[in-house]
Tab-separated table of C-alpha atoms in Angstrom:
chain	number	residue	atom	x	y	z
I	1	MET	CA	162.971	168.827	-22.024
I	2	LEU	CA	165.128	166.284	-23.842
I	3	THR	CA	166.584	163.468	-21.765
I	4	HIS	CA	170.380	163.509	-21.617
I	5	PRO	CA	172.021	160.388	-23.169
I	6	THR	CA	173.893	159.690	-19.921
I	7	SER	CA	170.638	159.766	-17.967
I	8	GLU	CA	169.100	157.379	-20.489
I	9	GLN	CA	172.016	154.962	-20.069
I	10	LEU	CA	171.761	155.140	-16.296
I	11	MET	CA	168.034	154.353	-16.522
I	12	THR	CA	168.736	151.447	-18.867
I	13	LEU	CA	171.246	150.063	-16.369
I	14	GLY	CA	168.662	150.311	-13.596
I	15	LEU	CA	170.453	153.179	-11.861
I	16	THR	CA	167.340	155.336	-11.611
I	17	GLY	CA	168.493	157.127	-8.454
I	18	MET	CA	171.717	158.241	-10.103
I	19	ALA	CA	169.802	159.317	-13.208
I	20	LYS	CA	167.436	161.503	-11.199
I	21	ALA	CA	170.289	162.969	-9.164
I	22	LEU	CA	172.253	163.733	-12.336
I	23	ASP	CA	169.273	165.553	-13.826
I	24	GLU	CA	168.901	167.554	-10.626
I	25	GLN	CA	172.590	168.520	-10.701
I	26	ARG	CA	172.238	169.550	-14.347
I	27	GLN	CA	169.226	171.754	-13.561
I	28	ALA	CA	171.031	173.429	-10.635
I	29	GLN	CA	174.497	173.750	-12.116
I	30	THR	CA	175.430	176.875	-10.176
I	31	THR	CA	174.856	175.026	-6.912
I	32	PHE	CA	176.987	172.018	-7.813
I	33	GLU	CA	179.719	173.625	-9.947
I	34	PRO	CA	181.982	174.437	-6.952
I	35	LEU	CA	182.092	170.734	-6.074
I	36	GLY	CA	184.832	168.493	-7.405
I	37	PHE	CA	184.271	165.453	-9.628
I	38	GLU	CA	184.459	162.904	-6.786
I	39	ASP	CA	182.114	164.951	-4.596
I	40	ARG	CA	179.498	165.160	-7.344
I	41	LEU	CA	179.896	161.474	-8.153
I	42	GLY	CA	179.537	160.676	-4.456
I	43	LEU	CA	176.209	162.525	-4.364
I	44	LEU	CA	174.981	160.414	-7.286
I	45	VAL	CA	176.035	157.190	-5.577
I	46	ASP	CA	174.453	158.269	-2.269
I	47	ARG	CA	171.180	158.984	-4.074
I	48	GLU	CA	171.215	155.583	-5.758
I	49	ALA	CA	171.890	153.857	-2.444
I	50	ALA	CA	169.099	155.785	-0.710
I	51	ASP	CA	166.606	154.940	-3.472
I	52	ARG	CA	167.494	151.258	-3.314
I	53	ASP	CA	167.152	151.214	0.461
I	54	ALA	CA	163.715	152.810	0.130
I	55	LYS	CA	162.610	150.226	-2.438
I	56	ARG	CA	163.853	147.363	-0.273
I	57	LEU	CA	161.961	148.791	2.730
I	58	VAL	CA	158.757	148.990	0.685
I	59	ALA	CA	159.237	145.354	-0.346
I	60	ARG	CA	159.874	144.222	3.224
I	61	LEU	CA	156.796	146.040	4.514
I	62	LYS	CA	154.650	144.592	1.731
I	63	PHE	CA	155.833	141.079	2.603
I	64	ALA	CA	155.317	141.700	6.322
I	65	ALA	CA	151.636	142.586	5.759
I	66	LEU	CA	151.424	144.259	9.167
I	67	ARG	CA	147.863	144.586	10.415
I	68	GLN	CA	148.319	148.174	11.577
I	69	SER	CA	150.300	151.137	10.319
I	70	ALA	CA	152.299	151.552	13.503
I	71	CYS	CA	155.765	152.875	14.229
I	72	VAL	CA	157.682	153.000	17.477
I	73	GLU	CA	158.035	156.799	17.361
I	74	ASP	CA	154.264	157.073	17.871
I	75	LEU	CA	154.198	154.766	20.908
I	76	ASP	CA	152.270	156.337	23.790
I	77	LEU	CA	154.225	155.816	27.015
I	78	ARG	CA	152.237	158.362	29.014
I	79	THR	CA	149.071	156.270	29.290
I	80	ALA	CA	149.283	153.830	32.202
I	81	ARG	CA	149.518	150.382	30.654
I	82	GLY	CA	152.359	148.834	32.609
I	83	ILE	CA	154.951	149.489	29.928
I	84	ASP	CA	158.443	149.888	31.361
I	85	ARG	CA	160.357	152.562	29.417
I	86	ALA	CA	163.695	150.772	29.800
I	87	VAL	CA	162.268	147.469	28.549
I	88	MET	CA	160.593	149.221	25.620
I	89	ALA	CA	163.805	151.027	24.704
I	90	HIS	CA	165.606	147.669	24.685
I	91	LEU	CA	162.955	146.156	22.395
I	92	ILE	CA	163.097	149.137	20.026
I	93	ASP	CA	166.887	148.781	19.891
I	94	GLY	CA	166.398	145.369	18.275
I	95	SER	CA	169.385	143.550	19.765
I	96	TRP	CA	167.021	140.871	21.051
I	97	ILE	CA	166.198	140.006	17.440
I	98	GLN	CA	169.899	139.554	16.688
I	99	ARG	CA	170.061	137.101	19.629
I	100	HIS	CA	166.945	135.252	18.318
I	101	GLU	CA	164.948	135.966	21.475
I	102	ASN	CA	161.150	136.018	21.617
I	103	LEU	CA	158.604	138.513	22.908
I	104	LEU	CA	155.298	137.762	24.639
I	105	ILE	CA	152.765	140.614	24.866
I	106	THR	CA	149.765	139.848	27.098
I	107	GLY	CA	146.895	141.782	28.597
I	108	PRO	CA	143.162	142.453	28.242
I	109	THR	CA	141.665	143.536	24.947
I	110	GLY	CA	142.007	147.129	23.826
I	111	LEU	CA	145.423	147.882	25.324
I	112	GLY	CA	147.334	147.988	22.042
I	113	LYS	CA	149.059	144.598	22.025
I	114	SER	CA	148.752	144.188	18.254
I	115	TRP	CA	149.774	147.815	17.693
I	116	ILE	CA	152.967	147.374	19.693
I	117	ALA	CA	153.767	144.132	17.884
I	118	CYS	CA	153.240	145.795	14.480
I	119	ALA	CA	155.333	148.807	15.526
I	120	LEU	CA	158.221	146.515	16.441
I	121	GLY	CA	157.749	144.636	13.173
I	122	HIS	CA	157.861	147.933	11.302
I	123	LYS	CA	161.064	148.903	13.126
I	124	ALA	CA	162.602	145.529	12.237
I	125	CYS	CA	161.831	146.185	8.552
I	126	ARG	CA	163.421	149.637	8.785
I	127	ASP	CA	166.505	148.013	10.307
I	128	GLY	CA	166.842	145.762	7.284
I	129	ARG	CA	165.255	142.667	8.823
I	130	SER	CA	162.418	140.564	7.432
I	131	ALA	CA	159.117	140.336	9.292
I	132	ALA	CA	155.724	138.702	8.805
I	133	TYR	CA	152.413	139.174	10.581
I	134	HIS	CA	149.820	136.436	11.040
I	135	ARG	CA	146.633	136.198	13.051
I	136	MET	CA	146.785	132.674	14.406
I	137	PRO	CA	143.287	131.562	13.322
I	138	ARG	CA	143.938	132.632	9.724
I	139	LEU	CA	147.451	131.190	9.757
I	140	PHE	CA	146.072	127.768	10.657
I	141	GLU	CA	143.423	128.110	7.922
I	142	ALA	CA	146.138	128.974	5.376
I	143	LEU	CA	148.253	126.019	6.484
I	144	ALA	CA	145.265	123.681	6.157
I	145	ILE	CA	144.671	124.902	2.584
I	146	ALA	CA	148.390	124.600	1.812
I	147	ARG	CA	148.368	121.028	3.088
I	148	GLY	CA	145.620	120.222	0.610
I	149	ASP	CA	147.314	121.681	-2.479
I	150	GLY	CA	150.878	120.603	-1.730
I	151	ARG	CA	152.305	123.922	-0.508
I	152	HIS	CA	152.419	123.048	3.186
I	153	ALA	CA	156.139	122.290	3.434
I	154	ARG	CA	157.033	125.325	1.331
I	155	MET	CA	154.880	127.601	3.515
I	156	LEU	CA	156.480	126.299	6.707
I	157	LYS	CA	159.918	126.881	5.192
I	158	ALA	CA	159.008	130.493	4.297
I	159	ILE	CA	157.773	131.122	7.856
I	160	ALA	CA	160.965	129.649	9.289
I	161	ARG	CA	163.154	132.062	7.294
I	162	VAL	CA	161.461	135.213	8.590
I	163	GLU	CA	163.583	137.034	11.154
I	164	VAL	CA	160.589	138.424	13.128
I	165	LEU	CA	157.369	136.399	13.090
I	166	ILE	CA	154.322	138.033	14.709
I	167	LEU	CA	151.606	135.646	15.896
I	168	ASP	CA	148.596	137.721	16.893
I	169	ASP	CA	145.553	136.583	18.919
I	170	TRP	CA	147.116	133.530	20.550
I	171	GLY	CA	144.736	131.380	22.580
I	172	LEU	CA	141.330	132.474	21.237
I	173	SER	CA	140.315	128.799	21.260
I	174	VAL	CA	141.849	125.452	22.194
I	175	LEU	CA	144.053	124.191	19.355
I	176	THR	CA	143.140	121.147	17.335
I	177	ALA	CA	145.591	118.260	16.967
I	178	THR	CA	146.617	119.489	13.488
I	179	GLU	CA	147.076	123.047	14.701
I	180	ARG	CA	149.242	121.877	17.588
I	181	ARG	CA	151.482	119.939	15.216
I	182	ASP	CA	151.773	122.903	12.842
I	183	LEU	CA	152.616	125.271	15.689
I	184	LEU	CA	155.270	122.908	17.030
I	185	GLU	CA	156.829	122.633	13.567
I	186	ILE	CA	156.915	126.420	13.217
I	187	LEU	CA	158.506	126.990	16.615
I	188	GLU	CA	160.948	124.105	16.225
I	189	ASP	CA	162.149	125.472	12.879
I	190	ARG	CA	162.543	128.945	14.394
I	191	HIS	CA	164.088	127.944	17.736
I	192	GLU	CA	167.300	129.946	18.210
I	193	ARG	CA	167.133	130.911	14.506
I	194	GLY	CA	164.537	133.690	14.563
I	195	SER	CA	162.444	135.833	16.902
I	196	THR	CA	158.737	135.205	17.469
I	197	VAL	CA	156.363	137.840	18.857
I	198	VAL	CA	153.120	136.541	20.390
I	199	THR	CA	150.151	138.611	21.544
I	200	SER	CA	147.419	137.133	23.719
I	201	GLN	CA	144.622	138.101	26.065
I	202	LEU	CA	145.516	135.027	28.127
I	203	PRO	CA	148.235	135.175	30.780
I	204	VAL	CA	151.191	132.974	29.902
I	205	ASP	CA	150.290	130.676	32.828
I	206	HIS	CA	147.113	129.686	30.948
I	207	TRP	CA	148.717	128.930	27.597
I	208	HIS	CA	149.253	125.292	28.507
I	209	GLU	CA	145.499	124.740	28.658
I	210	ALA	CA	144.913	126.698	25.433
I	211	ILE	CA	147.239	124.373	23.534
I	212	GLY	CA	145.310	121.347	24.723
I	213	ASP	CA	147.671	118.378	24.670
I	214	PRO	CA	149.977	118.357	27.733
I	215	THR	CA	152.937	116.711	25.961
I	216	LEU	CA	152.863	118.984	22.912
I	217	ALA	CA	152.149	121.995	25.123
I	218	ASP	CA	155.376	121.328	27.040
I	219	ALA	CA	157.337	121.083	23.782
I	220	ILE	CA	155.750	124.208	22.276
I	221	LEU	CA	156.153	126.407	25.334
I	222	ASP	CA	159.725	125.199	25.944
I	223	ARG	CA	160.679	126.591	22.526
I	224	LEU	CA	158.769	129.807	22.998
I	225	VAL	CA	158.848	130.984	26.618
I	226	HIS	CA	162.260	130.202	28.089
I	227	ASN	CA	164.173	132.952	26.217
I	228	ALA	CA	161.293	135.403	25.862
I	229	HIS	CA	160.907	139.000	26.974
I	230	ARG	CA	157.487	139.803	28.414
I	231	LEU	CA	155.213	142.818	28.209
I	232	ASN	CA	152.273	142.360	30.576
I	233	LEU	CA	149.867	145.199	29.806
I	234	SER	CA	147.145	146.304	32.189
I	235	GLY	CA	144.711	149.148	32.615
I	236	GLU	CA	141.622	150.542	30.921
I	237	SER	CA	140.926	149.768	27.268
I	238	LEU	CA	142.328	152.478	24.977
I	239	ARG	CA	139.363	151.975	22.648
I	240	ARG	CA	136.905	152.596	25.482
I	241	ARG	CA	138.900	155.625	26.666
I	242	GLY	CA	138.964	156.982	23.119
I	243	ALA	CA	135.221	156.477	22.734
I	244	ILE	CA	134.544	158.306	26.005
I	245	THR	CA	136.812	161.192	24.991
I	246	LYS	CA	135.091	161.470	21.614
I	247	THR	CA	131.649	161.510	23.276
I	248	LEU	CA	132.733	164.224	25.702
I	249	ASP	CA	134.163	166.300	22.880
I	250	GLN	CA	130.942	166.006	20.935
I	251	THR	CA	128.795	167.039	23.909
I	252	GLY	CA	131.138	169.850	24.910
I	253	GLN	CA	131.753	168.491	28.380
I	254	ALA	CA	135.077	168.847	30.160
């Protein structure tokens, strides 16, 4: 089928959503003929807006590089993990991000800390906010490389601009002096300007020791903890429970 000149012009102008919607209206003329000019034009504009929103969401999710494909609609609140429904509803709402508040998710391994953090990051992207995910060990490695090739300041600036920064696996080892300084710079730049989500197997009371230097630990935690919401997860590992369920299913046991 030949492309209509108007559709070609719309494509040339970058209005691909309107072009596709116009072709659809042309192919289903009997459906759209009863509508007035402004109504039909409005449908074209709505389609263009929806397509642009979808493209922006794809770009935000690509930049966020979330570790897991998680969304808040799939959050399991039936399994006992110590998740308060009211608190979770507040976090999903996202108003805490607008107020530049932080979130600390702690608990033993296998309880879905990273999944929850990624789900909230995904929701932030859907709400039109920028997000970025980093495992702390790899973030420090990337910063060390950036320091060597002259990108360190630029990388810190990019991290500071993100509206929701997810720092996964906090406290796996005691920080080095360079890592402490980098972390302080990140949190100082973001203090009351962005929201930081931290996941850790360590209780918050033990973070001071994990940072290492008492003076810098005070400065780091002051910028992170005082305005933070907390999710303290507890219970049996979901991975272990899933493995047991799979084994029982395979053996046919109840």
